[in-house]
Each structure stands twice: as structure tokens, then as C-alpha cells.
Coordinates of C-alpha atoms in Angstrom, one line a residue:
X171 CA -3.5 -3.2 17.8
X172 CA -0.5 -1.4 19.4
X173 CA 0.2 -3.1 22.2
X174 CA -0.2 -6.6 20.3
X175 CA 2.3 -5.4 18.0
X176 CA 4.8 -3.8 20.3
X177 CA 4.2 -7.7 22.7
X178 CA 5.5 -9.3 19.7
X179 CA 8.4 -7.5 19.2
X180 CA 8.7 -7.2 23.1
X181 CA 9.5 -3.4 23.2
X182 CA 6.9 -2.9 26.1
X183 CA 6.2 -5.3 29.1
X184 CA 3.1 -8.1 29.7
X185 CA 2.0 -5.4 32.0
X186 CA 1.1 -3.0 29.3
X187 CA -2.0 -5.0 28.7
X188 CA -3.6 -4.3 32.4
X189 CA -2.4 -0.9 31.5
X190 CA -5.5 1.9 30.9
X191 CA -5.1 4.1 27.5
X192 CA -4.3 6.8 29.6
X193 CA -1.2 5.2 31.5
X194 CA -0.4 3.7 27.9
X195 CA -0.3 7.4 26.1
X196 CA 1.6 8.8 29.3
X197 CA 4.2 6.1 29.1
X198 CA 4.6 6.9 24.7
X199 CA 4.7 10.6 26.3
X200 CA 1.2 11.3 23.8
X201 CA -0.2 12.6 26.9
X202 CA 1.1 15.7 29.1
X203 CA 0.9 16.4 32.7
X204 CA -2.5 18.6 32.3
X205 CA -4.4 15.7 30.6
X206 CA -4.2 16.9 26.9
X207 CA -3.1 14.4 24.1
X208 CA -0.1 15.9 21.4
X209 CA -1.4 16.2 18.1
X210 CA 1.1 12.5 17.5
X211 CA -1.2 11.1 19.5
X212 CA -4.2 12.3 17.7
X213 CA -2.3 11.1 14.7
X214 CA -1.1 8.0 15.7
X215 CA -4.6 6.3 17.4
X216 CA -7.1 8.7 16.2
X217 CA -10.0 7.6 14.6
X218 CA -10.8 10.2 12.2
X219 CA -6.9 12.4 11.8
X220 CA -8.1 14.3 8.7
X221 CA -9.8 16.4 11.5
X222 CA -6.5 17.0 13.1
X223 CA -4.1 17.1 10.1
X224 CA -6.1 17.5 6.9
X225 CA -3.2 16.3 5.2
X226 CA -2.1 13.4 6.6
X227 CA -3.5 10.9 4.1
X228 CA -1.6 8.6 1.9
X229 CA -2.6 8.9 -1.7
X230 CA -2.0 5.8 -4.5
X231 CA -2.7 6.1 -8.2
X232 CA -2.3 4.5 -11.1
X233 CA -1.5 6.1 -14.3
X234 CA -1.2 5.2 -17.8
X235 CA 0.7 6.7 -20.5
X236 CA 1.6 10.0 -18.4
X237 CA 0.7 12.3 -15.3
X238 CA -2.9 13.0 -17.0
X239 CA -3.7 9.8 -17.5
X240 CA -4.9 8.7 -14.2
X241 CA -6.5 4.9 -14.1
X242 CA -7.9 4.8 -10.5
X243 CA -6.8 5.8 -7.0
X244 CA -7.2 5.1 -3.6
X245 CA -6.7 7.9 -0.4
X246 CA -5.8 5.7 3.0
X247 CA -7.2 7.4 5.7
X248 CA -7.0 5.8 9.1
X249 CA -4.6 5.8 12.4
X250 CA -1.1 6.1 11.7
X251 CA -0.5 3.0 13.8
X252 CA -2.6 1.2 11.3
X253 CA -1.6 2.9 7.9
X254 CA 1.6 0.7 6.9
X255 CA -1.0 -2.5 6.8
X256 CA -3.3 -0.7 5.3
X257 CA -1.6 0.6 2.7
X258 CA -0.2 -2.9 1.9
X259 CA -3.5 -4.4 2.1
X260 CA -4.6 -2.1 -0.9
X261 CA -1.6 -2.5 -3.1
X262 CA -1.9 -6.2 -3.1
X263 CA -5.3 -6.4 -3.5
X264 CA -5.4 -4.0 -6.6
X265 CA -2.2 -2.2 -7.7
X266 CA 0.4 -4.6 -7.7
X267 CA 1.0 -8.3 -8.4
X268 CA 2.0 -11.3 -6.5
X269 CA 3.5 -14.1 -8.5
X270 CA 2.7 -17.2 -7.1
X271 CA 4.8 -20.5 -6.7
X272 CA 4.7 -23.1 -4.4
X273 CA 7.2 -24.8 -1.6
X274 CA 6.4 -28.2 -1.5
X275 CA 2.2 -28.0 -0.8
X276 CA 2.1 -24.6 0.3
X277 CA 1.1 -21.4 -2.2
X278 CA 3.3 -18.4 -1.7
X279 CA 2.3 -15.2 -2.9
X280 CA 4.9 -13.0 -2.4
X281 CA 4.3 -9.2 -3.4
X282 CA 6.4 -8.5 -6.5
X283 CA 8.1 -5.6 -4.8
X284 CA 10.2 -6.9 -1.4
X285 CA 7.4 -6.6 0.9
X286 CA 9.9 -5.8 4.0
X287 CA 11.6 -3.3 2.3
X288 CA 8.6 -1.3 0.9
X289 CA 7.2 -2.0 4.4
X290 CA 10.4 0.4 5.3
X291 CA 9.7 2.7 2.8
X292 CA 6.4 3.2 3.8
X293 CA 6.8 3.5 7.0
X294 CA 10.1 6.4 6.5
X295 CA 7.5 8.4 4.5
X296 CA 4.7 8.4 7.5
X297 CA 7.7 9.0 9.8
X298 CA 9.6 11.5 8.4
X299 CA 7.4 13.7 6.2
X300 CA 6.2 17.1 6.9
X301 CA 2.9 17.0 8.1
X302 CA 2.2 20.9 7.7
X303 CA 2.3 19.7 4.1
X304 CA 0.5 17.8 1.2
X305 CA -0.1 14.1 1.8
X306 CA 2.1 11.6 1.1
X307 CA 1.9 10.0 -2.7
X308 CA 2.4 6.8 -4.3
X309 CA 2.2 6.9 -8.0
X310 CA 2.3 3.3 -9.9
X311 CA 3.3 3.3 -13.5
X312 CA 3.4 -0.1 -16.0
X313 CA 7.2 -0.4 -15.1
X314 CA 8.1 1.9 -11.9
X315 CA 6.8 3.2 -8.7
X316 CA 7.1 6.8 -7.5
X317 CA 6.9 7.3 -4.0
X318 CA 7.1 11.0 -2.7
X319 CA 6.1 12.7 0.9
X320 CA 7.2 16.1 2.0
X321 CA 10.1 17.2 4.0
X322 CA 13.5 17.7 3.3
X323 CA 16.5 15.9 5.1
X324 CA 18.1 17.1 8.1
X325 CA 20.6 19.6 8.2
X326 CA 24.0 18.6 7.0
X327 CA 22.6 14.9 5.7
X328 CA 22.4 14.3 2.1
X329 CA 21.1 11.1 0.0
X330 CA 24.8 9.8 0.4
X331 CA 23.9 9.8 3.8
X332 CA 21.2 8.0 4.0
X333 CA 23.1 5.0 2.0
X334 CA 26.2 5.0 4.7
X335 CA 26.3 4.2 8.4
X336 CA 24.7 7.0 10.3
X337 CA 22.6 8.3 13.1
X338 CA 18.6 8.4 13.0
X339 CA 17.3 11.6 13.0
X340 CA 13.5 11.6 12.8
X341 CA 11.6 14.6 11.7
X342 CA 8.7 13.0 14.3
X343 CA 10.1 11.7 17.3
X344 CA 6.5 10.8 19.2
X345 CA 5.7 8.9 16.3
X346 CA 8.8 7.5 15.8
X347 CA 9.1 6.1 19.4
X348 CA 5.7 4.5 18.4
X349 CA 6.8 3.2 15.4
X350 CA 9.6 1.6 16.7
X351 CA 8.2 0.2 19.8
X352 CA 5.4 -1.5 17.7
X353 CA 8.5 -3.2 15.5
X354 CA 7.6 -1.3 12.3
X355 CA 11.0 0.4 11.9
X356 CA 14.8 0.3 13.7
X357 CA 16.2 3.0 15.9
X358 CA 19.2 3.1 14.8
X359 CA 19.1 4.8 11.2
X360 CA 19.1 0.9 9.4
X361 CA 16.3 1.8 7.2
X362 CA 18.0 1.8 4.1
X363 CA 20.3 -0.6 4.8
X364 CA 17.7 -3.1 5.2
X365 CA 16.5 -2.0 2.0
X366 CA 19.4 -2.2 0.3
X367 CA 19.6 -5.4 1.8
X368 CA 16.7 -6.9 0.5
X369 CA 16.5 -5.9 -2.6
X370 CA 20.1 -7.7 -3.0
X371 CA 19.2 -10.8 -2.0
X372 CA 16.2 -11.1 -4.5
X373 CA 18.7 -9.8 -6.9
X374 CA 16.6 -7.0 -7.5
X375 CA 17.6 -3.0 -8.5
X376 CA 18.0 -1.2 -5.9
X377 CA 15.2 1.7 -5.2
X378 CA 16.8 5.2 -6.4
X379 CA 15.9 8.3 -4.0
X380 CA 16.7 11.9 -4.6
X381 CA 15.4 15.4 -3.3
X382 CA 13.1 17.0 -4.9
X383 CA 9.7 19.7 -5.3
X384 CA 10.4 20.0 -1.2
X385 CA 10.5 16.1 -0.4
X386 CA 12.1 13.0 -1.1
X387 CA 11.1 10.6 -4.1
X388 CA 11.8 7.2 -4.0
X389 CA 11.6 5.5 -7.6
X390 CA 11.3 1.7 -7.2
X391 CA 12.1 0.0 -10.6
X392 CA 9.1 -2.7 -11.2
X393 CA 10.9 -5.2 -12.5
X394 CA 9.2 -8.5 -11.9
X395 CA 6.1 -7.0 -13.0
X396 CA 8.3 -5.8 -16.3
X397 CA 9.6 -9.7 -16.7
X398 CA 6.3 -11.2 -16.3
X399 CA 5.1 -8.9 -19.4
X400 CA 8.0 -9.4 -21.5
X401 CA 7.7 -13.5 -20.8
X402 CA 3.7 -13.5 -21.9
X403 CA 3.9 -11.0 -24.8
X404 CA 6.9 -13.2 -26.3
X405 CA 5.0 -16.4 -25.5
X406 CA 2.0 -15.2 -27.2
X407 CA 3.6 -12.3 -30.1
X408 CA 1.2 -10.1 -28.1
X409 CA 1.8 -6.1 -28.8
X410 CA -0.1 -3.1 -28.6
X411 CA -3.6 -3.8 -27.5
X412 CA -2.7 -7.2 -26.7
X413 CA 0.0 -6.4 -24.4
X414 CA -2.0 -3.4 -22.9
X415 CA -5.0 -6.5 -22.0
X416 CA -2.1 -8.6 -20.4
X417 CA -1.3 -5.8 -18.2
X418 CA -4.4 -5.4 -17.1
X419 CA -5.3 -9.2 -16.5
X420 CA -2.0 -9.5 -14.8
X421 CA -2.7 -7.0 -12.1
X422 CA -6.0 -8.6 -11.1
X423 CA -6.6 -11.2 -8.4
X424 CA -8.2 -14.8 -9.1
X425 CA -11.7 -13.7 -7.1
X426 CA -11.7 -10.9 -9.0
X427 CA -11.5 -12.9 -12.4
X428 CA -13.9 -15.1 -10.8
X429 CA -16.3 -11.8 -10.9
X430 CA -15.9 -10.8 -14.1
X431 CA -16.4 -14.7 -15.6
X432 CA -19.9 -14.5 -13.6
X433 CA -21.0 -10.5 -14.8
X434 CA -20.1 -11.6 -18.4
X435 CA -22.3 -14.7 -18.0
X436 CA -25.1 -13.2 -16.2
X437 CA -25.1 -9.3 -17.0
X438 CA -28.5 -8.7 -15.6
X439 CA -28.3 -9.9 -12.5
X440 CA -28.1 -6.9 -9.5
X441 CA -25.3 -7.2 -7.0
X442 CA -26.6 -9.0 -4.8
X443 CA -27.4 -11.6 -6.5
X444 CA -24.5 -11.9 -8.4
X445 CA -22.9 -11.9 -5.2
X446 CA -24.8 -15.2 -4.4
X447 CA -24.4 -17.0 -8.0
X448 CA -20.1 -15.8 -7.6
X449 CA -20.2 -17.2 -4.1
X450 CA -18.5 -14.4 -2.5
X451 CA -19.3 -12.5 0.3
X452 CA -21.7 -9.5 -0.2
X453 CA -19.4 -7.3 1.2
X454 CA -16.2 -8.2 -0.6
X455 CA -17.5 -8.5 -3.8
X456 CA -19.1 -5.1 -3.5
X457 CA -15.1 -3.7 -2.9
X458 CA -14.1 -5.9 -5.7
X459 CA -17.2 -4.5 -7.8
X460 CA -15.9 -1.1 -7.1
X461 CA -12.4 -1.6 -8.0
X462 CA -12.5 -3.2 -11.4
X463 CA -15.6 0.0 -12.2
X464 CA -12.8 2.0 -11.2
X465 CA -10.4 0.8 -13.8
X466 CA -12.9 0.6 -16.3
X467 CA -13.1 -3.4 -16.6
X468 CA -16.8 -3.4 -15.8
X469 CA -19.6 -1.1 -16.9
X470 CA -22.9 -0.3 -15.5
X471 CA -25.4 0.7 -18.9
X472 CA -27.6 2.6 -17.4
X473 CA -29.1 3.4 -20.8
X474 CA -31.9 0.6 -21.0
X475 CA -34.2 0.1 -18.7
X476 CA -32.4 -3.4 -18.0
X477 CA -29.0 -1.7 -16.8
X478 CA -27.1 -4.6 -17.3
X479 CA -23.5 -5.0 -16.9
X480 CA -20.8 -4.8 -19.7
X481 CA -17.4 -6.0 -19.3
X482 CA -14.9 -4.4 -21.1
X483 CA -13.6 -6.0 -24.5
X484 CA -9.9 -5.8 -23.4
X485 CA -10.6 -8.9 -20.4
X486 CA -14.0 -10.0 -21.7
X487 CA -12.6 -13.5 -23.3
X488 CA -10.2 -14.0 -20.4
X489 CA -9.8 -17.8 -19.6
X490 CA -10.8 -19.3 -16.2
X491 CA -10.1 -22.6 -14.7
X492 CA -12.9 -25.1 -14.9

């Protein structure tokens, strides 16, 4: 995955794919003279890294009305190398929304946040935060994001820093230099102002960021999310529980309302073969199943004998296309 990635961006040579691991992790300078990987190394391409840093997980939640009011959550665990995709991955398929449009024939679903510059932002926190710490933490409110991971900035560097021209100083140089080679981030301390960047030209807020509790927070204004609300509630003269359901349909994907249409029609029915009348893959729908329990959309009764499935009143009448 590494070497594909860092080919693309051609920050290593053809030859690195004759290379063996070992010359590879040499070369990244993961590997020292004696033979013994660097905990980077073990954090970057290992397969299981809570057994080398039992902190260095990424954490997502959704919350409702305040910090106690946790809706569902998600802990990525895998190789650094891998966790910027991953953690995408999860917040299109369940946290956030991707409005769609189309460019002649072609369906774009573009995330509603810049997906480059909170690409950046993700990969700054794996890069720069403390990993003698907590784990990093996304939290994801109706009309913001939070994004937080440990470790202060360097000595002498400030938020007005990071917002002017200035050198790169990385808390983690081996995984840095792996970062950058694979083409996830710059070398030359551009982060931000390829955030800032972005943001601008989708004439979009700009992310605040500020120190504080030992780390930095970066609070990312959801404001297409916000628009898309305000345009269905007036449309409709939804309010209260009504603009709570449209919040909640909003966020979910088309298979997923797919799902729910074929549970409300056929409650009895066990996975599998609801799986099989849906016509989605066993394995996806099981991750989709999981998901929409975890919000509280669908609801195994295990009351009756029958256990059937209840879907929850709030997205229970929700329209589908014929």
C-alpha cells in the first residue's frame, strides 16, 4: 500500500518494488543497524499497534445535545500508513454527508467538509500528536466538528504560526518522512495553507484551531450540513421532532435507506435473508445493520419469541424511490 502510494506521487524509485521489506524499512530508517524495527515502524506498518502504543487509536463520536449525549462511535485501529483512508472511509459512510450533483452524466459525491483539507487535518493529528498520550478524537455535533489529539506546538510557535509562512517541525520525524513520501502531507510546513486554501475556494469558514487541555483542537464549522437543514425544515415548516428526523435521514446513505425500507416491510426475516430479499452483500449489510442499531434507527425485540425487527418511528415513513 506504501510503495503504491509513494510510486504515484514518485517520492521513491520503480526499484522500490524489487526491493525486500527489509531494504524498504532500512531505506525509511524504521530499521537499525542490529536488525530491530523503531516503534514508527511498528506504528506505521504494524498490523496490530494497540500492542505497541495502546493509545494510538483514532476515536469518532457523535453526540447529541451535549458531551453526555453520545449517539454512536467508532475507534480506527489499523497501520498508521492506512489510518487517513480509513478514517475517511467511516466518516462518509456514517458520520457525515455527501451532497450529490451531477457534471453532465456523471454523479459527484463530494464529502460536505473539503475532503483534501480534512485529509490534512487528519493526517497533522496522526503526525504531530503525542503518542505517550490519549488517542486522537473526533467529536461530530449537528453543526460543528471537534477535532483534538495531544501535543503541544513546538517551542517558540504559536497558532499565528501555523497560519503564516514557516518551517515544518514534526513532533514525529520517522513518520513524517513516511507520510510525506507516500504523498499524504508536504514537507515544507504548507499544511495549513492548503487548508486555508480550500476552504476559500468552496467559500467555506475557515477551520478555527487553538491550544488547549495539552493539545490542539481544531473546530470545523459544518456548514453545508447546517444549509441543507435550514433549506428542508423551511421547505417543509419542519421543527422540533421533525427537524431532529431530517437530521437523521440526512446523514444516512441510499443503501442504507434501502435497508431500512426492506426491515420495515419484512420485520421477521433473520439477516441473512434479509440480506438476500435487500440484495446486498451479506457482509456489507451486516456493517450497515450494525451502524443504523448503533444510532438507534433499527431495533432488535427480543421480547417475543418472533424477535422481529422495529424501525424506529423518527425514519420509519421515510420515502424511497420506486
Amino acid at each position: 500500500y506504501f510503495i503504491r502510494a509513494a510510486l504515484r506521487k514518485n517520492r521513491i524509485g520503480q526499484g522500490a518494488l524489487n526491493d525486500s521489506i527489509e531494504k524498504i524499512l532500512r531505506n525509511l530508517d524504521l530499521m537499525n543497524k542490529q536488525g530491530q524495527l523503531t516503534n514508527a515502524a511498528l506504528l506505521l506498518f504494524g498490523k496490530n499497534i494497540r500492542q505497541w502504543c495502546r493509545m494510538a487509536t483514532f476515536r469518532i463520536g457523535r453526540f447529541g445535545a451535549s458531551r453526555a449525549d453520545l449517539i454512536m462511535q467508532d475507534e480506527i485501529d489499523c497501520p498508521l500508513i492506512k489510518m487517513p483512508d480509513k478514517i475517511i472511509g467511516v466518516l462518509r459512510s456514517g458520520y457525515l454527508v455527501s451532497p450529490i450533483h451531477y457534471e453532465g452524466l456523471q454523479r459527484i459525491e463530494p464529502l460536505e467538509i473539503p475532503e483534501d483539507a480534512m485529509r490534512e487535518m487528519i493526517c497533522n493529528a496522526i503526525v504531530h500528536r503525542d503518542y505517550t498520550g490519549t488517542f486522537t478524537q473526533m467529536r461530530i455535533w449537528a453543526d460543528h466538528i471537534e477535532l483534538w489529539n495531544q501535543g503541544t506546538l513546538p517551542p517558540d510557535y504559536t497558532i499565528d504560526t501555523l497560519m503564516q509562512d514557516h518551517e515544518s517541525y514534526p513532533r514525529n520525524t520517522l513518520i513524517a518522512d513516511a507520510f510525506f513520501r507516500a504523498g499524504f502531507i508536504e514537507a515544507w510546513g504548507r499544511g495549513y495553507e492548503k487548508i486555508r486554501e480550500t476552504f476559500k475556494d468552496e467559500q467555506l469558514q475557515m477551520p478555527t484551531f487553538e491550544q488547549v487541555r495539552g493539545g490542539v483542537l481544531a473546530t470545523i464549522k459544518r456548514e453545508k450540513f447546517i444549509a441543507m437543514q435550514q433549506q428542508k425544515d423551511g421547505a417543509s415548516g419542519a421543527s422540533g421532532a421533525s427537524a431532529v428526523r431530517n437530521i437523521i435521514i440526512s446523514q444516512l446513505t441510499e443503501r442504507q435507506l434501502h435497508i431500512i425500507k426492506f426491515i420495515a416491510e419484512n420485520p421477521l426475516l433473520s439477516v441473512k435473508k434479509l440480506a438476500q430479499v435487500a440484495q446486498v452483500p451479506y457482509r456489507t449489510f451486516q456493517r450497515d445493520l450494525a451502524a443504523l442499531q448503533k444510532q438507534g434507527i433499527i431495533i432488535r425485540d427480543g421480547n417475543t419469541s418472533a424477535k422481529k425487527w422495529i424501525v424506529s418511528d423518527n425514519v420509519s415513513d421515510i420515502p424511497t424511490e420506486e
